[in-house]
XYZ file of C-alpha atoms in Angstrom:
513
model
C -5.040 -25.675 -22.584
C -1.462 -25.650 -21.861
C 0.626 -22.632 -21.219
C 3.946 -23.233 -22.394
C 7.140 -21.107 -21.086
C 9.640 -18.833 -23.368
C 11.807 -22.341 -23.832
C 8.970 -24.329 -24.740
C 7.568 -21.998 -27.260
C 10.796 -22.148 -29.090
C 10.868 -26.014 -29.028
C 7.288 -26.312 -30.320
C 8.603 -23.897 -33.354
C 11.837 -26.499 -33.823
C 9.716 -29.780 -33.239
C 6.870 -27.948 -36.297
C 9.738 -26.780 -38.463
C 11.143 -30.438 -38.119
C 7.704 -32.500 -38.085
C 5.985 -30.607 -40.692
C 8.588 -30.441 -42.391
C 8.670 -26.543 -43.064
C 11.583 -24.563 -43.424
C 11.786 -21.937 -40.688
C 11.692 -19.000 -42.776
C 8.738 -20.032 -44.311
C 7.235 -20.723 -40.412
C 8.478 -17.169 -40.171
C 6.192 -16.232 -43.602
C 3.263 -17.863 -42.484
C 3.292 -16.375 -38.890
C 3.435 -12.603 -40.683
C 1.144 -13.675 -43.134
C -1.608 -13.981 -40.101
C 0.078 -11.207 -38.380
C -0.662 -9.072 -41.355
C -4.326 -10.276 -41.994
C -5.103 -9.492 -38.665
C -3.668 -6.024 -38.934
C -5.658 -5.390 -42.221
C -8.610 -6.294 -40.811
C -8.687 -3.620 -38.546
C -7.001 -0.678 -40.392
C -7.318 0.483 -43.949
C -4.366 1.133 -46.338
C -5.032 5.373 -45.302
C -3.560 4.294 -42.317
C 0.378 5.237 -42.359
C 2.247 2.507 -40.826
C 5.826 2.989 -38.956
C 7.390 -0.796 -37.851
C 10.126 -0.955 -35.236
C 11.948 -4.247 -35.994
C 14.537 -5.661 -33.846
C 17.575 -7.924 -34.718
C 16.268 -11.315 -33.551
C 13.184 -13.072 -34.844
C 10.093 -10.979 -33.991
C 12.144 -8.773 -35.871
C 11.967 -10.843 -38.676
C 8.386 -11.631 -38.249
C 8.136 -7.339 -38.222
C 10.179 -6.893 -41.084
C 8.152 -9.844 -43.470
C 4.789 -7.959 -42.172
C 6.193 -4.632 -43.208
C 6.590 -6.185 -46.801
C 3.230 -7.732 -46.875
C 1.369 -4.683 -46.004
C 3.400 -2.619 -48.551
C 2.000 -4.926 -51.259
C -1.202 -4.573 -49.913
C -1.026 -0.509 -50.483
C 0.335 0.656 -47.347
C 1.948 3.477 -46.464
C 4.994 1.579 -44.233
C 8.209 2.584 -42.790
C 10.524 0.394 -41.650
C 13.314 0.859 -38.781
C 15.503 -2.105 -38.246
C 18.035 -2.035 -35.274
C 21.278 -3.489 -35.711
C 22.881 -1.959 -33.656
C 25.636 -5.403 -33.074
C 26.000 -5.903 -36.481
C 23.944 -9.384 -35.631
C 20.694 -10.374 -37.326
C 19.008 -13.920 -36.622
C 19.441 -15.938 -39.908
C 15.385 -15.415 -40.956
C 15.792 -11.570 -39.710
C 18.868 -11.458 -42.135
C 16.702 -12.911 -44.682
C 13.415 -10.835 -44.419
C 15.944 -7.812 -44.614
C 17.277 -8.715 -47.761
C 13.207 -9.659 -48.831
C 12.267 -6.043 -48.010
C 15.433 -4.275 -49.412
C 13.708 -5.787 -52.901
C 10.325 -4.690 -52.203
C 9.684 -1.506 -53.692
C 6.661 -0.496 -52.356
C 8.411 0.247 -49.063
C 7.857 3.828 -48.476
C 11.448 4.143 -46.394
C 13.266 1.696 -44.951
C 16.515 2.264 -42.372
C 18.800 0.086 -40.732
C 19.901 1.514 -37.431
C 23.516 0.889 -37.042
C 24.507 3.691 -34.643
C 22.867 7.218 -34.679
C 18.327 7.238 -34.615
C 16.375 10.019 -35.814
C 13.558 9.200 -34.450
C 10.085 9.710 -37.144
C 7.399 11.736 -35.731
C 4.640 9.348 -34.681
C 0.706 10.922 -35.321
C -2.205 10.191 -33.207
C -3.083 8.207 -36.914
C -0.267 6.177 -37.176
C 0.044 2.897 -36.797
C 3.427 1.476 -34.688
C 4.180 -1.870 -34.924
C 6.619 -2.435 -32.292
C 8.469 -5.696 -33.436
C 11.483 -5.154 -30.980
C 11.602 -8.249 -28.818
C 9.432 -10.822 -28.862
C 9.369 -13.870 -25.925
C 13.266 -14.192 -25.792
C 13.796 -11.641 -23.571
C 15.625 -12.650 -20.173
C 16.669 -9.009 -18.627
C 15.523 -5.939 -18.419
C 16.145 -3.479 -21.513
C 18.481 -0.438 -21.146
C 20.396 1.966 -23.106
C 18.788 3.034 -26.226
C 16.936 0.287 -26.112
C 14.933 1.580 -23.096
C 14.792 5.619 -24.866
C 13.250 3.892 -27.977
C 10.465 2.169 -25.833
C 10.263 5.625 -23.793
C 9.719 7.434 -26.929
C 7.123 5.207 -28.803
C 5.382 4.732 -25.516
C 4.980 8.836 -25.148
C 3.629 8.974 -28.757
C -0.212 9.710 -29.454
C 0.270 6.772 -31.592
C -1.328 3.414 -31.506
C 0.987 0.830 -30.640
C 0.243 -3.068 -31.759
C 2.961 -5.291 -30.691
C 3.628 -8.849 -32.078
C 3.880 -11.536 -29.676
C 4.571 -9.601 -26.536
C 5.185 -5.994 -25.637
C 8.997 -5.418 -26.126
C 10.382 -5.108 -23.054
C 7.488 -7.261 -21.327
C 9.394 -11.247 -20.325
C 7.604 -14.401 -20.963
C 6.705 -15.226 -17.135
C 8.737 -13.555 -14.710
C 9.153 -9.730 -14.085
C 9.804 -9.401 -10.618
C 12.547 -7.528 -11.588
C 12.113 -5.837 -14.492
C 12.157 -2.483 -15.194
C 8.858 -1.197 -16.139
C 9.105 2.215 -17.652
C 11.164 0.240 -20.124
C 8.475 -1.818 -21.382
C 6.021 -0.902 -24.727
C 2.861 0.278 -23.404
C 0.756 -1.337 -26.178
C -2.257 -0.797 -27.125
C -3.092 -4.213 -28.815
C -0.982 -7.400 -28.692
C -1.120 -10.124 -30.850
C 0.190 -13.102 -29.522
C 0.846 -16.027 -31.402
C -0.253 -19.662 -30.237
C -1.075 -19.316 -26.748
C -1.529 -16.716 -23.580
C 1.792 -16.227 -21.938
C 1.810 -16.594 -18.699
C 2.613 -12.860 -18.064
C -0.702 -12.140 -19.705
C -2.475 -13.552 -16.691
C -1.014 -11.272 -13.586
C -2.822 -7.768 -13.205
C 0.252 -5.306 -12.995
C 0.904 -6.575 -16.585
C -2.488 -5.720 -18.138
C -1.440 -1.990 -18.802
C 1.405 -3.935 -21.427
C -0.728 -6.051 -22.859
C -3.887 -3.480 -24.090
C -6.490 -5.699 -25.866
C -5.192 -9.497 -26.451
C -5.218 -11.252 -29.702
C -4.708 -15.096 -29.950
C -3.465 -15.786 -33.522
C -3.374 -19.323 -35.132
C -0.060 -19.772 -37.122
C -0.746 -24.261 -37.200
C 2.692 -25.068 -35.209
C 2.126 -28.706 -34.473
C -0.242 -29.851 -32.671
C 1.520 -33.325 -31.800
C 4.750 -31.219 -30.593
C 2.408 -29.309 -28.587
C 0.791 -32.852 -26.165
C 4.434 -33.735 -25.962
C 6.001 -30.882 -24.078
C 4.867 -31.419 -20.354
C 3.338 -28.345 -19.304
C 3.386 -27.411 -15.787
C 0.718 -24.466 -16.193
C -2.585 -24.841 -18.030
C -6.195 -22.889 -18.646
C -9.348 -24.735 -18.020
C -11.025 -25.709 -20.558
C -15.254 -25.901 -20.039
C -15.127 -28.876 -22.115
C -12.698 -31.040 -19.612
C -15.278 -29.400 -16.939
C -17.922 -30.348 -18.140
C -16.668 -33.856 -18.764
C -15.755 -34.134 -14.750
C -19.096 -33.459 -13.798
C -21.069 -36.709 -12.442
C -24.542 -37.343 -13.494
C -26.772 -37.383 -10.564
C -28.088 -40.836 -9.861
C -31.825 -41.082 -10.220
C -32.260 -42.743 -7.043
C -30.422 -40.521 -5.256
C -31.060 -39.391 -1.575
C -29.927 -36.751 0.659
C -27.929 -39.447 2.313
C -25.905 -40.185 -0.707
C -25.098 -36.605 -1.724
C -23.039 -35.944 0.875
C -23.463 -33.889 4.612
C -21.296 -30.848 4.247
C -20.473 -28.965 7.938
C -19.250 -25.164 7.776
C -18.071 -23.170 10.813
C -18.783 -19.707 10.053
C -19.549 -16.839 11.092
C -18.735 -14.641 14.399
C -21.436 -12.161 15.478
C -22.059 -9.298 13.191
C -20.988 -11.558 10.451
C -23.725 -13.950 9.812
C -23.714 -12.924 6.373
C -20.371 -14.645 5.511
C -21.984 -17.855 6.841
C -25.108 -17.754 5.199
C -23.541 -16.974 1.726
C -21.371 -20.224 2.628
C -24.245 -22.110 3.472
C -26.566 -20.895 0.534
C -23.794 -22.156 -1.795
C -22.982 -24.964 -0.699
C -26.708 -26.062 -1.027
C -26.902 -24.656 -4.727
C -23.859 -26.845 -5.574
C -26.015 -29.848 -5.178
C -24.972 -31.366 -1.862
C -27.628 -33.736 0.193
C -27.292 -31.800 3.836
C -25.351 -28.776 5.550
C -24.653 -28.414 9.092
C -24.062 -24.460 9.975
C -21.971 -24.956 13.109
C -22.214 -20.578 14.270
C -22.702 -18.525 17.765
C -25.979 -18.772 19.391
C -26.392 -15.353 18.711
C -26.665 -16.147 14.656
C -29.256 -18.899 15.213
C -32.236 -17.019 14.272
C -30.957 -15.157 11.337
C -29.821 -18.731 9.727
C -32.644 -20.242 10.904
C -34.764 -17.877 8.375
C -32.491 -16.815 5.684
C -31.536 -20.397 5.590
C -34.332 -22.687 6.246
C -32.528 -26.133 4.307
C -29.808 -25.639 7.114
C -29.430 -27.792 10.068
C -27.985 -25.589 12.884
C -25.421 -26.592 15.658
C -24.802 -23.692 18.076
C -21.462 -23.119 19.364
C -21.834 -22.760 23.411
C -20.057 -18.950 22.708
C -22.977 -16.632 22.111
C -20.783 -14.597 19.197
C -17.918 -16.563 18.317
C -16.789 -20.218 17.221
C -14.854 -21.513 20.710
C -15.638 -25.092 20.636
C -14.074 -27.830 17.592
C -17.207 -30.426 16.930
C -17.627 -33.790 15.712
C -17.235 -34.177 11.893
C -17.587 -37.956 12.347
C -21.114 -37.719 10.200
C -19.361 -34.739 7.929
C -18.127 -36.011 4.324
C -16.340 -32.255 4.290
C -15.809 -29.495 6.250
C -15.547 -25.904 5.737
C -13.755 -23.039 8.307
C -13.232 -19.357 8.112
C -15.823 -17.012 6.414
C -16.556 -14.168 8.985
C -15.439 -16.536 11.670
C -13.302 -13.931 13.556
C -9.593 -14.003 14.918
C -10.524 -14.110 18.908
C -7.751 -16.141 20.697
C -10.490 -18.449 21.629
C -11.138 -19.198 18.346
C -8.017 -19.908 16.968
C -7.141 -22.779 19.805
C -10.470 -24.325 18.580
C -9.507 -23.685 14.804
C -6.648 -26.193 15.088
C -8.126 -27.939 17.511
C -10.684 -28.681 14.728
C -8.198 -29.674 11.874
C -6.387 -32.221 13.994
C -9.725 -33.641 14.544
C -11.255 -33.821 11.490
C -10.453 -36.534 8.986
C -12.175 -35.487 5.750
C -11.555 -33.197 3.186
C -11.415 -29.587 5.105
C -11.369 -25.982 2.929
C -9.764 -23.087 5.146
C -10.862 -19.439 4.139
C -10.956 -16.218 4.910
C -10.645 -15.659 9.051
C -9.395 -18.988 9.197
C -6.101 -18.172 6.889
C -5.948 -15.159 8.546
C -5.521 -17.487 12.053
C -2.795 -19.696 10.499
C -0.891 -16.488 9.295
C -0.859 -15.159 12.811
C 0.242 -18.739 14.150
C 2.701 -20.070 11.496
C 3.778 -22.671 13.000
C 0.735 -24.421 12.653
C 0.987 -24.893 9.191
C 3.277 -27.817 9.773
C 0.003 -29.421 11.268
C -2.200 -28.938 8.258
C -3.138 -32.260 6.937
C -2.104 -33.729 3.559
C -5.154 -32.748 1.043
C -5.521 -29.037 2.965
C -7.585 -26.836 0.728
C -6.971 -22.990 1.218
C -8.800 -20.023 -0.502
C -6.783 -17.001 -0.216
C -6.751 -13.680 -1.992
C -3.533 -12.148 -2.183
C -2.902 -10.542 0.917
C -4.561 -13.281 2.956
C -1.581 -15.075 0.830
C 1.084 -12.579 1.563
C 0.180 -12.882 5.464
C 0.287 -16.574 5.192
C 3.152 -16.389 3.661
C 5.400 -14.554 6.051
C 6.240 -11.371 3.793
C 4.432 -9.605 0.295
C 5.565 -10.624 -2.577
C 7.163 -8.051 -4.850
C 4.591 -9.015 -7.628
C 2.304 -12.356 -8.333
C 4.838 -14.053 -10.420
C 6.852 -14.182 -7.064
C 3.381 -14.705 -4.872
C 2.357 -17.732 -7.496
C 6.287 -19.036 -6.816
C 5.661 -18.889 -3.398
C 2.290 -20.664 -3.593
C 3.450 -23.549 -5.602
C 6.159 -23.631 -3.100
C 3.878 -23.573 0.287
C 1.576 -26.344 -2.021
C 4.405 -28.552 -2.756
C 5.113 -28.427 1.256
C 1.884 -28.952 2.696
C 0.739 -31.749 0.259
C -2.066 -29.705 -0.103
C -4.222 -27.288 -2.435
C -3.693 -23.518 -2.499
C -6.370 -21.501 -4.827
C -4.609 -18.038 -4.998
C -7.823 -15.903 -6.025
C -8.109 -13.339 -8.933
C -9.270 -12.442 -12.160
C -7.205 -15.586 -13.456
C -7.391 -17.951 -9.877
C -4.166 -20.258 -9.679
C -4.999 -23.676 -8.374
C -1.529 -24.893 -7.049
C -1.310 -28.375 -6.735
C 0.791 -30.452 -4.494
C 2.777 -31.730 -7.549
C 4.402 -28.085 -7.991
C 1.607 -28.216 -11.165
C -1.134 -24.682 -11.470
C -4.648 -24.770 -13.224
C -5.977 -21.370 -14.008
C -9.180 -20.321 -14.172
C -11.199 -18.620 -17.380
C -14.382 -17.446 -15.536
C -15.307 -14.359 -13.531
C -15.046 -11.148 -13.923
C -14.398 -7.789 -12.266
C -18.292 -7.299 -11.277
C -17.154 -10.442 -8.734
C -14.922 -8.455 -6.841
C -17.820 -7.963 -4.148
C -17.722 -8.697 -0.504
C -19.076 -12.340 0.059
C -17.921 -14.042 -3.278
C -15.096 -15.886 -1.770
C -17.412 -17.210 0.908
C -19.326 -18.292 -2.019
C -16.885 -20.096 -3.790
C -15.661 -21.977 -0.040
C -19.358 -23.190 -0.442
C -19.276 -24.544 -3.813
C -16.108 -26.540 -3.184
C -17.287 -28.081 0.338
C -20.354 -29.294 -1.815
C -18.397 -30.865 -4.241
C -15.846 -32.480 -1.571
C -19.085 -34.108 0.126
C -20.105 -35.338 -2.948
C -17.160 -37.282 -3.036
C -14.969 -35.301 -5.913
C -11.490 -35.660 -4.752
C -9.657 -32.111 -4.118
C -8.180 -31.472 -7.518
C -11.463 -32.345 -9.255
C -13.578 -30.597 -6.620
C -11.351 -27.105 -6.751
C -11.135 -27.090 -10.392
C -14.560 -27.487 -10.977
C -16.005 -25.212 -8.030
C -13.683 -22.065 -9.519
C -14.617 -22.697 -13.042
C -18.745 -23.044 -11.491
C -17.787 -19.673 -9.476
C -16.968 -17.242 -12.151
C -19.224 -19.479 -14.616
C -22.461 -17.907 -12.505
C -20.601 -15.069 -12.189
C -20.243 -14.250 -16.023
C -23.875 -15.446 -16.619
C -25.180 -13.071 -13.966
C -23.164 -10.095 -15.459
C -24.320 -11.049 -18.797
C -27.583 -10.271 -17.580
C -27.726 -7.578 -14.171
C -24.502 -5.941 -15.880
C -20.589 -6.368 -13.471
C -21.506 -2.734 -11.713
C -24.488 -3.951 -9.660
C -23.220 -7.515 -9.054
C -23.640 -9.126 -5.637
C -22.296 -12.648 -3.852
C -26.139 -13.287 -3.624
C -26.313 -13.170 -7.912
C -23.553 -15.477 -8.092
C -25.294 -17.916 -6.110
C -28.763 -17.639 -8.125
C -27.043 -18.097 -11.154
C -25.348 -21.334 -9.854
C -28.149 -23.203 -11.705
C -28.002 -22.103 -14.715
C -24.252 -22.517 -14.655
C -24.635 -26.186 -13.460
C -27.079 -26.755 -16.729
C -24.654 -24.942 -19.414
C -21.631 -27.273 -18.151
C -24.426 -30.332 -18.603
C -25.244 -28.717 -22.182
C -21.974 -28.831 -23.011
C -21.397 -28.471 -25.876
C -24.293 -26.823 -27.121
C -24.635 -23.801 -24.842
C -21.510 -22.649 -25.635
C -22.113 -19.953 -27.474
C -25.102 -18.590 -25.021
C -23.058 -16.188 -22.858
């Protein structure tokens, strides 16, 4: 699913009202028509209703929902800012629709001076201020109106996006200005603000509304962000040949694990077995031999000659991917035979965790990366490899796209929503997963699963894509059934299974979560 940005929204509306044909006004009618249903289908007409409507068009959407729920039976009052004497042509025209209407309860045009109305813990606010044109912060009364609704007992739906809230980036915006609502419903599409954390307290509980803009107009705009979809997932996965052997489903190698940290590696390990690979090579200290050995027992085990740390790169030649970093440790020693070990290695490699946490203490070496690098960081493993924090992760997903486009390589910037950036400056995220997966160990995890798939010969845009979705995937079905408080890394690896058979299901096990 693509995510389109502020412009391209409004040139899907022009190429519908143009392809269609439909007039945009009556674009405008249908949009409130669904805005409206979905309102009634939540609230009855006891509920009084108070719209804030602003001068562009999600005023005009506001001010054509504020007539249709008056016809309904509803108790509505209308505020419409004009405070520059300019109305959008369809605002202008939904004004003069509701000046008719006489079921209105009240309905004021604010020209100069506001009273504001006294907003109940019942009433309904519809804040219909500014929809996904905005492009600076608000201010002035503006930013006292937002203030004041946002202080109210009230609850607050907004339509599109908060008022206040900008389409993608808000790095700099001012957020005491922005409607704290407590439902949004957006039409069409997430926006890509929807999908960064400091903007969830905005948002409240999503709603994704169809209004039927074109379809057609909608494969022609070139997207650079999109959402998984489980049926394209499910499509990439290869059938496993029936005369398969271990041979020819890949030997995956992962160096992991310093002493005192043999979890990290074994979680790695464990994973990368579940994910359907033919052989893994555990390259850890001596000292971590026995606990592999047993918790393991499908691993083949290459110590390191360092007793509690990795201090020696090793030949990959037999490896069809490799995998450095989980609990692997920063020793000095260990990062000479870190990059040691990527100018070595010619096949796919994934860098997590310690390793990451290397390259961010010796920056220079990312110039050295090879083309195809895959890295896993969260977002301060990002920060540090980045040079500086980010202000916010619009500016952190900038700065990954960036650091992708330079390396040639893959950068899977972890969250609730991960951000596969791609070396073509393109970003797949993630549906999956959820917050019971923020547990020590599930990033090892998901290292694991995409090693596997690199050894079984998916390429690195294929094998990250699918081992993120397969990650939260087990993820969701093990919360579905252990609950998200009492989730481990451990769950999300015995539920790999049954996430590997729901994607081969597809698509009837879609409705089994």
């Amino acid at each position: 699913m693509k995510i389109f940005t502020s412009g391209q929204l409004a040139e899907l509306d022009q190429y519908t009202i143009a392809h269609e044909p439909i007039r945009s006004i009556d674009l405008m009618e249908r949009a409130a028509k669904t805005l409206t249903r979905a309102v009634m289908e939540q609230w009855t007409t006891q509920t009084p209703v108070v719209v804030f409507a602003g001068p562009g068009n999600n005023g005009g959407d506001g001010l054509a929902m504020a007539r249709m729920l008056a016809e309904q039976g509803y108790h509505v009052s209308v505020f419409l800012f004009n405070t520059t004497g300019k109305l959008s042509e369809d605002c202008d025209k939904n004004r003069r629709r509701l000046q008719e209407c006489r079921k209105v309860k009240a309905f004021t045009e604010v020209v100069e001076e506001f009273d504001p109305p006294k907003l109940t813990a019942d009433t309904l606010v519809v804040d219909a201020l500014f929809g996904t044109g905005m492009n600076k912060p608000l201010a002035g009364g503006f930013a006292s109106l937002v203030k004041y609704i946002n202080q109210s007992p009230a609850f607050i739906v907004s339509v599109d996006m908060p008022s206040g809230l900008m389409t993608e980036d808000n790095s700099y915006n001012v957020r005491a200005n922005i409607i704290k609502a407590d439902q949004t419903l957006t039409i069409h599409q997430r926006k890509l603000a929807f999908l960064f954390p400091e903007n969830q307290p905005f948002i409240g509980d999503l709603r994704i509304l169809n209004i039927g803009l074109s379809e057609e107009g909608a494969e022609r705009i070139d997207a650079h962000f999109t959402m998984l979809d489980e049926g394209d997932v499910s499509k990439s996965l290869r059938p496993r040949n029936a005369f398969a052997h271990k041979g020819s489903m890949g030997t995956a190698m992962i160096m992991a694990g310093s002493y005192g940290m043999a979890g990290a590696s074994i979680l790695a390990v464990k994973a990368c077995l579940r994910s359907g690979v033919g052989k893994v090579v555990a390259h850890i200290p001596r000292r971590n031999n026995d606990i592999m050995q047993m918790s393991v027992p499908e691993a083949i085990i290459e110590a390191d000659p360092d007793e509690k740390f990795f201090t020696e790169a090793t030949d990959t030649s037999d490896a069809d991917a490799v995998c450095i970093g989980p609990g692997l440790a920063q020793q000095e020693s260990t990062a000479i035979a870190l990059i040691s070990q990527i100018r070595r290695t010619s096949v796919p490699i994934v860098l997590d965790a310690d390793a990451l946490n290397i390259l961010a203490n010796h920056r220079a070496w990312l110039q050295q990366l090879p083309a195809g690098i895959i890295m896993t960081p969260h977002p301060k493993e990002f920060d540090r490899l980045n040079g500086s924090p980010c202000t916010d992760s619009y500016e952190r997903l900038a700065r990954a796209r960036s650091m992708a486009e330079q390396l040639k390589g893959y950068i899977l910037l972890k969250g609730h929503y991960t951000a596969l950036c791609k070396p073509d400056g393109r970003v797949v995220f993630n549906t999956t997963g959820n917050a019971g997966m923020a547990t020590a160990g599930s990033g090892d995890v998901l290292a694991g699963i995409i090693t596997a798939l690199l050894a079984r010969g998916y390429v690195q845009a294929e094998a990250c894509s699918i081992g993120m979705y397969l990650h939260g995937l087990a993820g969701d079905l093990a919360a579905a059934e252990l609950g998200q408080e009492s989730l481990t890394a451990s769950d999300i690896i015995a539920y790999l299974p049954q996430a590997f058979r729901r994607l081969e299901e597809w698509p009837s096990s879609v409705n089994t979560l």
